[in-house]
PDB file of C-alpha atoms in Angstrom:
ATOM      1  CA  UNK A   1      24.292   9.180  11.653  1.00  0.00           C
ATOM      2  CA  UNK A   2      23.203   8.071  14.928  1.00  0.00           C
ATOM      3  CA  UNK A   3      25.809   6.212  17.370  1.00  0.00           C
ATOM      4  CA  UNK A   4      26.053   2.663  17.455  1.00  0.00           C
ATOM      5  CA  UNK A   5      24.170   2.368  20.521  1.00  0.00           C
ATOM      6  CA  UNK A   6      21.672   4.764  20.068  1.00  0.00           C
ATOM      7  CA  UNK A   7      18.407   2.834  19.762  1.00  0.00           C
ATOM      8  CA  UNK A   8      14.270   3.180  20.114  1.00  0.00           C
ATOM      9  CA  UNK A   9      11.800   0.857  21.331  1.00  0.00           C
ATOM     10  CA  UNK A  10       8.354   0.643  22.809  1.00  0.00           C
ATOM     11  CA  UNK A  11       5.573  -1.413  22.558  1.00  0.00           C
ATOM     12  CA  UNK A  12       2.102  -0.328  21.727  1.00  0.00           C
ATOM     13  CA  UNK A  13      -1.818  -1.136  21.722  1.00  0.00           C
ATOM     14  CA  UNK A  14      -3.677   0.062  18.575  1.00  0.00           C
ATOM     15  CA  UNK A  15      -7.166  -0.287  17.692  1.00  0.00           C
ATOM     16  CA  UNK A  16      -8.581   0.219  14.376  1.00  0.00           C
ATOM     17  CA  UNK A  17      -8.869   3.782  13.793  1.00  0.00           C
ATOM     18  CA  UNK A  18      -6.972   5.448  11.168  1.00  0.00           C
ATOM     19  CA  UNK A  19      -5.470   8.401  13.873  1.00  0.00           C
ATOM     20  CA  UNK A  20      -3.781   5.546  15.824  1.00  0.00           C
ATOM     21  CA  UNK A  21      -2.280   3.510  13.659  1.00  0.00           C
ATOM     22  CA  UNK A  22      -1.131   6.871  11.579  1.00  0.00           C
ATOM     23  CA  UNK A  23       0.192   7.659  15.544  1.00  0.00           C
ATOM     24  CA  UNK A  24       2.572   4.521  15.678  1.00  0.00           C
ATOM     25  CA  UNK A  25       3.121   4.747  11.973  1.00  0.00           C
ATOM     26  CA  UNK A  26       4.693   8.148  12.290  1.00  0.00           C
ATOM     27  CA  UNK A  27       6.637   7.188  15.852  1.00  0.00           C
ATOM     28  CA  UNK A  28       8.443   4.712  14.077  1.00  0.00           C
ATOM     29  CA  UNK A  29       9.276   6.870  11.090  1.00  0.00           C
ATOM     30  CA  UNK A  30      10.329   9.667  13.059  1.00  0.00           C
ATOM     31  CA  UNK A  31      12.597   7.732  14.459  1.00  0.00           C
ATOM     32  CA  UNK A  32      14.186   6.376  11.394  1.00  0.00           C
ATOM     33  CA  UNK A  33      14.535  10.104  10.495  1.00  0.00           C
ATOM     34  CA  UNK A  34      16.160  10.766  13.409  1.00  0.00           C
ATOM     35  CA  UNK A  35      18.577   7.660  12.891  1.00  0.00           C
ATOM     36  CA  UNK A  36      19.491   8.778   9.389  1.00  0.00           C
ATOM     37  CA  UNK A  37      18.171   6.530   7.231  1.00  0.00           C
ATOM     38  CA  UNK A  38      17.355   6.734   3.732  1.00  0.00           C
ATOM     39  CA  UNK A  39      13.642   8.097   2.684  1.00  0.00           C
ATOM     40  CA  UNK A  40      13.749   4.778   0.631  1.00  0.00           C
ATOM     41  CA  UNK A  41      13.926   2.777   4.077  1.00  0.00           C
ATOM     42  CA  UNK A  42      11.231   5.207   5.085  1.00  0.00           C
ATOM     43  CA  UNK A  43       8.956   3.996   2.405  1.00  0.00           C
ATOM     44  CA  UNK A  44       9.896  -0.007   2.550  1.00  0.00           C
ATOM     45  CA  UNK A  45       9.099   0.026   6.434  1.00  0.00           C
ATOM     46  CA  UNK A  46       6.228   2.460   6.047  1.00  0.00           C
ATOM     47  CA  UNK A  47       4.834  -0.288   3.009  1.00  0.00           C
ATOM     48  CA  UNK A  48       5.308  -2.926   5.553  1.00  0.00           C
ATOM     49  CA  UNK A  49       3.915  -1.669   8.261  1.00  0.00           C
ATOM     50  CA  UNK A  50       0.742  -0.236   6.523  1.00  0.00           C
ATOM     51  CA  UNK A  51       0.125  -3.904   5.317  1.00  0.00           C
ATOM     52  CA  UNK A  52       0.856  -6.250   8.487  1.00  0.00           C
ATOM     53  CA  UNK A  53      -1.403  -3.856  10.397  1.00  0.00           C
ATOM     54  CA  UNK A  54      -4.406  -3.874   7.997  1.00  0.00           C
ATOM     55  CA  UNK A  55      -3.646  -8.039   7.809  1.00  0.00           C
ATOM     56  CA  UNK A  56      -3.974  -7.857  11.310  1.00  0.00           C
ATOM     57  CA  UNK A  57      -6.895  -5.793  11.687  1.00  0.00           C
ATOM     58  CA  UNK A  58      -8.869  -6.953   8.471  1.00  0.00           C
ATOM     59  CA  UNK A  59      -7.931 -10.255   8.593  1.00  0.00           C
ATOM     60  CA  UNK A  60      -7.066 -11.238  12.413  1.00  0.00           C
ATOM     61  CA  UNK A  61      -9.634  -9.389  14.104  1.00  0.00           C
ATOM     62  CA  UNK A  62     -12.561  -9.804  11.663  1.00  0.00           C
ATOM     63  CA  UNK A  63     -14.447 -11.410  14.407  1.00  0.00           C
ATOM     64  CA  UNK A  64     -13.579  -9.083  17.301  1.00  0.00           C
ATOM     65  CA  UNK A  65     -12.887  -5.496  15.102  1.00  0.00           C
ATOM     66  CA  UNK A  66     -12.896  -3.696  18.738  1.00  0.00           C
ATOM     67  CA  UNK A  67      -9.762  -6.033  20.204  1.00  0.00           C
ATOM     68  CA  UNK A  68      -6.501  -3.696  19.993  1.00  0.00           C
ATOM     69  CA  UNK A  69      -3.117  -5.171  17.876  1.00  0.00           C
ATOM     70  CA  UNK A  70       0.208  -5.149  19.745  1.00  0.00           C
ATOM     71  CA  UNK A  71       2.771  -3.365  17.905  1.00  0.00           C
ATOM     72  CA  UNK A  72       6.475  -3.741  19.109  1.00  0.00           C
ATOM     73  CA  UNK A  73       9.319  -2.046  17.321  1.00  0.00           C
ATOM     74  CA  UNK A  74      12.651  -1.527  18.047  1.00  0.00           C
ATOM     75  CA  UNK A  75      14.905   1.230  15.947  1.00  0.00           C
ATOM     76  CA  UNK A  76      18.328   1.267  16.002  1.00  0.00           C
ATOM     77  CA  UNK A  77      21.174   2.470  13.458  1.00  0.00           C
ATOM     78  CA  UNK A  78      21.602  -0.802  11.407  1.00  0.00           C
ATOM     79  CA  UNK A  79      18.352  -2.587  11.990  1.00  0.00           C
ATOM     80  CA  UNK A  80      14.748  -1.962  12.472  1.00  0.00           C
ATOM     81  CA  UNK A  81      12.443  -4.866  13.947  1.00  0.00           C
ATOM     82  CA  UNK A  82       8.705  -4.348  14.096  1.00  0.00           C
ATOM     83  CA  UNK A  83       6.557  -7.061  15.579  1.00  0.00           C
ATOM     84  CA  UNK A  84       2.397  -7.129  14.847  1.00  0.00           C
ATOM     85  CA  UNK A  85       0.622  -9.742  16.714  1.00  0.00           C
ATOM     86  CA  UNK A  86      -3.691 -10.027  17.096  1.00  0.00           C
ATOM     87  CA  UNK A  87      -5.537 -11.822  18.830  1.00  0.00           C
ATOM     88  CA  UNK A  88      -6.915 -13.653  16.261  1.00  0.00           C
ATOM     89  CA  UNK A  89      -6.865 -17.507  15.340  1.00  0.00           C
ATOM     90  CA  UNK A  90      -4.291 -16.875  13.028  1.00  0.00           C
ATOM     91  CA  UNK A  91      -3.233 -18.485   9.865  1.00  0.00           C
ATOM     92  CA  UNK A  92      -0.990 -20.599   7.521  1.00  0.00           C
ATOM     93  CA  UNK A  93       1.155 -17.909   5.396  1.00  0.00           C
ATOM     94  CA  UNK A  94       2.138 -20.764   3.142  1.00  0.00           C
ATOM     95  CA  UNK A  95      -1.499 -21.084   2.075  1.00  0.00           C
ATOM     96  CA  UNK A  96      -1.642 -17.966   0.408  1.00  0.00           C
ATOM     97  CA  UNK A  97      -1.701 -17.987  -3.281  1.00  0.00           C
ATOM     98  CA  UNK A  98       1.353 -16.362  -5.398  1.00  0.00           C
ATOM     99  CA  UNK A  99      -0.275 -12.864  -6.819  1.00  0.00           C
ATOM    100  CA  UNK A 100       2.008 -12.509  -9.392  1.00  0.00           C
ATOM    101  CA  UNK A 101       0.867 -15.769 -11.669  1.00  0.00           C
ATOM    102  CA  UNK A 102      -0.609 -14.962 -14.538  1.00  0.00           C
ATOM    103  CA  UNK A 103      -4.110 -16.176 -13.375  1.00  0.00           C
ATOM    104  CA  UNK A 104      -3.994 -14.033 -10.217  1.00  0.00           C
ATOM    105  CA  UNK A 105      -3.022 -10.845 -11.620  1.00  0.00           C
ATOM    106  CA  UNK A 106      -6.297  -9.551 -12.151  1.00  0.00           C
ATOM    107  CA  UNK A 107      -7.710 -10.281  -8.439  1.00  0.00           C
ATOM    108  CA  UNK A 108      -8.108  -7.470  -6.349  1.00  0.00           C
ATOM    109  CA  UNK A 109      -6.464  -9.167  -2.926  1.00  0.00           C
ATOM    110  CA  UNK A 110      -3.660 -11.523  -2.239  1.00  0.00           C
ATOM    111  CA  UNK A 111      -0.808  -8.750  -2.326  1.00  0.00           C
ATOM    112  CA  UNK A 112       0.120  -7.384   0.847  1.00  0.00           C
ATOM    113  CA  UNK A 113       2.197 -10.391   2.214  1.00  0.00           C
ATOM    114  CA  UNK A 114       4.171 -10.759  -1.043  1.00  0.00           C
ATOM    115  CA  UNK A 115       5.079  -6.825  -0.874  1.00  0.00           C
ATOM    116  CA  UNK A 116       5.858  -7.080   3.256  1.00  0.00           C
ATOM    117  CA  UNK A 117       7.949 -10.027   1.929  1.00  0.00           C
ATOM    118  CA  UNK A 118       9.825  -8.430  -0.958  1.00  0.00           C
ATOM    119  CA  UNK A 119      10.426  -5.072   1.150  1.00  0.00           C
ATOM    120  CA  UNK A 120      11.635  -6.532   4.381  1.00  0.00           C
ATOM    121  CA  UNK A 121      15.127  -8.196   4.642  1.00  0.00           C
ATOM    122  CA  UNK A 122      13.543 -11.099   7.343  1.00  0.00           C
ATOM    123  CA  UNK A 123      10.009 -11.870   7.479  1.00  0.00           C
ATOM    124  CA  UNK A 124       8.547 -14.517   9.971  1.00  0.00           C
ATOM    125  CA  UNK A 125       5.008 -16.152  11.569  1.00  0.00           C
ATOM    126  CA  UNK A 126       4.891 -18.008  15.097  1.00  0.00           C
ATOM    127  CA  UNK A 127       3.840 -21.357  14.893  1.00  0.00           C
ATOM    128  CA  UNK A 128       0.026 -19.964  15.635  1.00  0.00           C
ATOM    129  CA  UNK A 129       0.376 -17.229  12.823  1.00  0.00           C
ATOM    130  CA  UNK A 130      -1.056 -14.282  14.586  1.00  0.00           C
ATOM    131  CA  UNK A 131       2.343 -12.454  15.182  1.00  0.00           C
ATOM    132  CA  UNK A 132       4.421 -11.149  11.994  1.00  0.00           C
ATOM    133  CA  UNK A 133       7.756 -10.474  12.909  1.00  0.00           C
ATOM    134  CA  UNK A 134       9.823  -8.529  10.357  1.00  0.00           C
ATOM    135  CA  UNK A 135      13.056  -7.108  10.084  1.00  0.00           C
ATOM    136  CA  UNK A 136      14.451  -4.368   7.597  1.00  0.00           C
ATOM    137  CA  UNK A 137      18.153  -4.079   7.773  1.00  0.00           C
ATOM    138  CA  UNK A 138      19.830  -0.664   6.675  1.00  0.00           C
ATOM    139  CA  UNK A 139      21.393  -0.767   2.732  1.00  0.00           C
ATOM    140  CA  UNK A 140      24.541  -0.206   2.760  1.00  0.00           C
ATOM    141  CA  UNK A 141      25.829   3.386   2.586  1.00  0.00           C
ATOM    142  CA  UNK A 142      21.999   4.223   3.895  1.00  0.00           C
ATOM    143  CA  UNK A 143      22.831   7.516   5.505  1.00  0.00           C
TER     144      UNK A 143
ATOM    145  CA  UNK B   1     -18.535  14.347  -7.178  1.00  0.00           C
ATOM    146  CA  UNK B   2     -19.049  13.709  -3.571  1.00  0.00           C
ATOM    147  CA  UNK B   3     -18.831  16.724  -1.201  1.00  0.00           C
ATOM    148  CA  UNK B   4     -15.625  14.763   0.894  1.00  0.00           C
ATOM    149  CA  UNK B   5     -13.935  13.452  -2.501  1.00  0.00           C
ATOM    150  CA  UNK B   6     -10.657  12.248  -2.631  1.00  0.00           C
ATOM    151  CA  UNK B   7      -9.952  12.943  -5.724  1.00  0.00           C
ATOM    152  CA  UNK B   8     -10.182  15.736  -8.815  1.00  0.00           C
ATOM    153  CA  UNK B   9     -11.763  14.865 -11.664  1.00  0.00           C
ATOM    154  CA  UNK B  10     -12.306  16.643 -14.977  1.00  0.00           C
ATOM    155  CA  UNK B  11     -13.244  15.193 -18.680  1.00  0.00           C
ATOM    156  CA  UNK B  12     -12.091  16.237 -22.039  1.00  0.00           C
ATOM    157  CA  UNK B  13     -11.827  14.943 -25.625  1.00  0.00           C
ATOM    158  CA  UNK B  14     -14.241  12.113 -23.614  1.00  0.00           C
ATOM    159  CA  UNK B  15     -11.232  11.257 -21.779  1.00  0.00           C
ATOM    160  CA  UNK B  16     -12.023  11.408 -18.146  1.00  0.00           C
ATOM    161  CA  UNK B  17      -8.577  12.424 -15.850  1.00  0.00           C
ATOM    162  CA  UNK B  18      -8.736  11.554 -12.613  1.00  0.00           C
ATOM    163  CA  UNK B  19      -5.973  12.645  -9.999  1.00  0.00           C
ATOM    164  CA  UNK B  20      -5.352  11.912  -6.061  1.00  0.00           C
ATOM    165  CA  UNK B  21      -5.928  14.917  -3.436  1.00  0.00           C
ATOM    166  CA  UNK B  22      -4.212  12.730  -1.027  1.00  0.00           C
ATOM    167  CA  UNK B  23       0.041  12.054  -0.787  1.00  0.00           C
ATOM    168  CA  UNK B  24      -0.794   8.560   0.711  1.00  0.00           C
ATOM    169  CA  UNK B  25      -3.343   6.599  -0.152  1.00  0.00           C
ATOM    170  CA  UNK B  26      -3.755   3.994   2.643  1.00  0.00           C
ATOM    171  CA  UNK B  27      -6.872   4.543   4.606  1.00  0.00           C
ATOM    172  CA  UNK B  28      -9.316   1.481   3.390  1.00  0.00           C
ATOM    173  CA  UNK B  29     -12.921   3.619   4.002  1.00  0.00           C
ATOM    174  CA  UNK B  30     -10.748   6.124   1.919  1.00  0.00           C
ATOM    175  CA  UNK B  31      -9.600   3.892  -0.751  1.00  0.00           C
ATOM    176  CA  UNK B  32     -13.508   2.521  -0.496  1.00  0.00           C
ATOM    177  CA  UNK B  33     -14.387   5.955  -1.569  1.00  0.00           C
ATOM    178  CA  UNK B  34     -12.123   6.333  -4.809  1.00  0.00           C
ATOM    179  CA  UNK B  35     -13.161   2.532  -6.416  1.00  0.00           C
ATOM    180  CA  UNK B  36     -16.677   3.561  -5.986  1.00  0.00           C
ATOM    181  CA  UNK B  37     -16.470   7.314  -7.298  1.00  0.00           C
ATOM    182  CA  UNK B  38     -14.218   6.352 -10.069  1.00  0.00           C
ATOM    183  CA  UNK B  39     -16.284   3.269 -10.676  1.00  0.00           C
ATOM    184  CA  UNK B  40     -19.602   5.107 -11.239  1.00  0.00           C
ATOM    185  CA  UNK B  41     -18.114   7.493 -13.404  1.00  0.00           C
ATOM    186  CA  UNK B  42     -17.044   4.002 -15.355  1.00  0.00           C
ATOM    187  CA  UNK B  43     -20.725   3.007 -15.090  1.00  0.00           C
ATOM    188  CA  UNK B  44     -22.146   5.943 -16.635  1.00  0.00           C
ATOM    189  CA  UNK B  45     -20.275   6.129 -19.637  1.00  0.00           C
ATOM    190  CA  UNK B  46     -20.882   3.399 -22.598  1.00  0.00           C
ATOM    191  CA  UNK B  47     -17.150   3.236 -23.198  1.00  0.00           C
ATOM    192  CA  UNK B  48     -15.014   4.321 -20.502  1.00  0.00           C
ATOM    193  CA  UNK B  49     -11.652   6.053 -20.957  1.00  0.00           C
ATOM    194  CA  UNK B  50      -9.791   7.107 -18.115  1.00  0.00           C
ATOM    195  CA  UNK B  51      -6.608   8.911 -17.240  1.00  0.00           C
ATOM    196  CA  UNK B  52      -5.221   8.089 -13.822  1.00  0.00           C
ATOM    197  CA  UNK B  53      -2.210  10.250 -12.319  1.00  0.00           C
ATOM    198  CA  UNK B  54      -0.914   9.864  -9.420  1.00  0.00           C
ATOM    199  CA  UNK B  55       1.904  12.792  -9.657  1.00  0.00           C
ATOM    200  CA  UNK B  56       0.858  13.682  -5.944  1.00  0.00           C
ATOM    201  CA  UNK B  57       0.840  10.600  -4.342  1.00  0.00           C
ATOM    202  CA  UNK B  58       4.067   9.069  -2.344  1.00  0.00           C
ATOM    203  CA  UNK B  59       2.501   6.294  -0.643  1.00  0.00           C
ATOM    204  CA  UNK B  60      -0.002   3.416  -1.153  1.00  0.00           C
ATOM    205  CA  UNK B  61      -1.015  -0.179  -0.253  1.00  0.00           C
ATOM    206  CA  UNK B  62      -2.229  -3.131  -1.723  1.00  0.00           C
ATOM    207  CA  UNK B  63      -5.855  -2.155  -0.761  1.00  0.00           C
ATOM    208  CA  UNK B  64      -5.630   0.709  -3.301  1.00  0.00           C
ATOM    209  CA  UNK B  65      -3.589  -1.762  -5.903  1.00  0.00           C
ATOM    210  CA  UNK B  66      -7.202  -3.693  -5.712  1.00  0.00           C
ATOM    211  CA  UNK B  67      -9.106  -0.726  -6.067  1.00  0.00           C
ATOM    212  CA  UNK B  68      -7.238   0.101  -9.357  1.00  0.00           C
ATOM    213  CA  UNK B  69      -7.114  -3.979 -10.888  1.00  0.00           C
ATOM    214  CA  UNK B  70     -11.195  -3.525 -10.052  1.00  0.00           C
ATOM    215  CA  UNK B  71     -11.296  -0.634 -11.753  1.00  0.00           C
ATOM    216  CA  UNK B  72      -9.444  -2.034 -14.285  1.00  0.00           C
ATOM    217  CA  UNK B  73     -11.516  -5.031 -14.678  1.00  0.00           C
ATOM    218  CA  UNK B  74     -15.039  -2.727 -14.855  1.00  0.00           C
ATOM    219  CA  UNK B  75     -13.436  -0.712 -17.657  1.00  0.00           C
ATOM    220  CA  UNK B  76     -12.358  -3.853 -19.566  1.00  0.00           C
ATOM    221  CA  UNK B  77     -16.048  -5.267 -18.948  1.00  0.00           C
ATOM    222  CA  UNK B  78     -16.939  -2.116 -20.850  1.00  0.00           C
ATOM    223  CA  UNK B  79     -14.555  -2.340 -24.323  1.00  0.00           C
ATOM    224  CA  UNK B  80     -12.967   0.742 -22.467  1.00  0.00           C
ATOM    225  CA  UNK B  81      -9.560   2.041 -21.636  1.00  0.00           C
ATOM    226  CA  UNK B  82      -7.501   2.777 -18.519  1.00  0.00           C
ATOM    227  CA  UNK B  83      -4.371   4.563 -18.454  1.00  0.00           C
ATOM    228  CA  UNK B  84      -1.948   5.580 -15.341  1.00  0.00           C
ATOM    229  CA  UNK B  85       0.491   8.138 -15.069  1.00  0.00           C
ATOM    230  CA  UNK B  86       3.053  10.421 -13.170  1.00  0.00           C
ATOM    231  CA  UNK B  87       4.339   7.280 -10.861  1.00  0.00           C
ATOM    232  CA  UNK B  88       6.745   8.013  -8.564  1.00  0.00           C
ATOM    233  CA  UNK B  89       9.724   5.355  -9.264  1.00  0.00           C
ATOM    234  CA  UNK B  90       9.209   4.130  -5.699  1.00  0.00           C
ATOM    235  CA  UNK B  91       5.705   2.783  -6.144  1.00  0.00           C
ATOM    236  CA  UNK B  92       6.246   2.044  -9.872  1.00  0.00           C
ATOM    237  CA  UNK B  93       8.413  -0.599  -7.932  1.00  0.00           C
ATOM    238  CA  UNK B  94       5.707  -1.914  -6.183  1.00  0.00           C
ATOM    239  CA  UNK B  95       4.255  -2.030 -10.069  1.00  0.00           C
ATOM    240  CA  UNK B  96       6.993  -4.210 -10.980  1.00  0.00           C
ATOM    241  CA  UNK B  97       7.250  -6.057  -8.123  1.00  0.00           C
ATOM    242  CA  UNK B  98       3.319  -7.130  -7.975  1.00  0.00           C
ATOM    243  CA  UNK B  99       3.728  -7.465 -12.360  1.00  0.00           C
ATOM    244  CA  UNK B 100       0.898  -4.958 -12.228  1.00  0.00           C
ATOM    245  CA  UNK B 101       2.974  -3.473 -14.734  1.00  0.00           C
ATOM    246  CA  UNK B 102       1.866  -5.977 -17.168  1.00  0.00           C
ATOM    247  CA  UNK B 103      -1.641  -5.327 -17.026  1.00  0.00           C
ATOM    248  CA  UNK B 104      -1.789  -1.778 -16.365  1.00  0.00           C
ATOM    249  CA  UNK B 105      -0.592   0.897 -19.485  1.00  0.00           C
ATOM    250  CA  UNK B 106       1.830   3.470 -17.454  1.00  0.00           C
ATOM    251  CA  UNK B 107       2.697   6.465 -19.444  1.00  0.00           C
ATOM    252  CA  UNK B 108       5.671   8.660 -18.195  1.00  0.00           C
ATOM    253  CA  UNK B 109       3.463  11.674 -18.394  1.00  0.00           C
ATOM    254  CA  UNK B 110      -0.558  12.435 -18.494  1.00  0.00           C
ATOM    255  CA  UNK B 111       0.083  14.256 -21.246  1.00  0.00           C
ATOM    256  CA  UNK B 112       1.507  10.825 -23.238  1.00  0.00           C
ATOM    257  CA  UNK B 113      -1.485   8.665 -21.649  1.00  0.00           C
ATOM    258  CA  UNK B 114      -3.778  11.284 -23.283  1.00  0.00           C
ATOM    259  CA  UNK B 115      -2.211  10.762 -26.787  1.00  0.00           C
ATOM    260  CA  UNK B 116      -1.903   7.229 -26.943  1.00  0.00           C
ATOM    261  CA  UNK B 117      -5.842   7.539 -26.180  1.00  0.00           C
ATOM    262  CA  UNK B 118      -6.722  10.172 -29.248  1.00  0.00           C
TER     263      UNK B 118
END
């Protein structure tokens, strides 16, 4: 396992192409590689991250699709933090309909919050709702 | 089959199986790509059935859950039937968690999706 103070960080500008968001994608997972954690971590941040970005992009920058997303993240051996912010209007999470009632089980949307939410251990807006701030703490024994 | 396909396809018994070249399946133009192959194979047949497995695939997002509840919903529109397969516990999770479960029949194996089809 990593030492106690070991710890990543960086922030970055992404634009909508597949090669750099797979680019910041991968830093981060390296580095929770590198830190020890479990491949399920791996897959919870890698969900999370996969679907705050294309909220961002898809969502955020709908009007401007050649404005760049800041991603910050921070790795270290009990916690990872990864902030998305646009530069969009943003939006009112609370507004979003639960996908798992029984009448919205069949539409084809609505998910990706509810899954960022489920995986994370902390998930939260600003008051303008263009920055998601999340925060996946490591299980214990997740070595 | 489009020259750039993302997937393998091959029919039997009428029983179309479809499987994922791809480990992740998170690029949207790529999960664009799949709905509309798989759903013009649904088109063309009067009464769809379909095998999906995803026995290579380790990651994907709620983009591609879409793709498969639209697919789902075009072979319903067609009396058909849609069954999934080979789902790594991780993203039968996401299954679970989403209660995609409850509308989609997941069979351990493609092997046991094809019976329960015959």
């Amino acid at each position: 396992m990593a030492s106690p103070d070991d710890k990543a960080s960086g922030v970055v500008q992404v634009h909508d192409e597949r090669a750099q968001i797979q680019e910041v994608e991968d830093l981060i997972l390296a580095e929770l590689g590198r830190q020890g954690y479990p491949q399920a971590s791996e897959f919870a941040v890698r969900l999370a991250f996969e679907e705050a970005i294309t909220n961002a992009f898809e969502h955020g920058h709908r009007e401007q699709p050649h404005e760049t997303v800041t991603v910050e993240y921070e790795v270290n051996p009990s916690t990872v933090r990864i902030s998305i912010e646009d530069k969009g209007p943003g939006f009112d999470p609370s507004t979003i309909a639960d996908p798992t009632l029984d009448e919205n089980l069949d539409k084809p949307f609505g998910r990706g919050i509810m899954l960022i939410r489920s995986f994370m251990s902390e998930v939260a807006y600003n008051d303008s709702g263009n920055r998601l701030t999340m925060r996946y703490d490591r299980p214990p024994n997740g070595s | 089959m489009p020259a750039d396909s993302r997937l393998r396809i091959s029919e039997a018994d009428g029983v179309t199986q479809v499987e994922f070249v791809d480990r992740n399946i998170l690029d949207e133009a790529n999960i664009q790509a799949i709905g509309e192959e798989i759903g013009s194979i649904i088109e063309a047949s009067p009464s769809p059935k379909l095998v999906i497995s995803f026995s290579n695939v380790d990651h994907l997002s709620s983009a591609a859950l879409g793709a498969l509840i639209t697919i789902n919903n075009k072979v319903r529109a067609k009396d058909g039937a849609l069954r999934l397969s080979n789902i790594d516990p991780q993203i039968y999770e996401v299954f679970t968690i989403t209660r995609l479960n409850k509308i989609f029949e997941i069979h351990d194996s493609t092997q046991q999706a094809l019976e329960s089809l015959s």
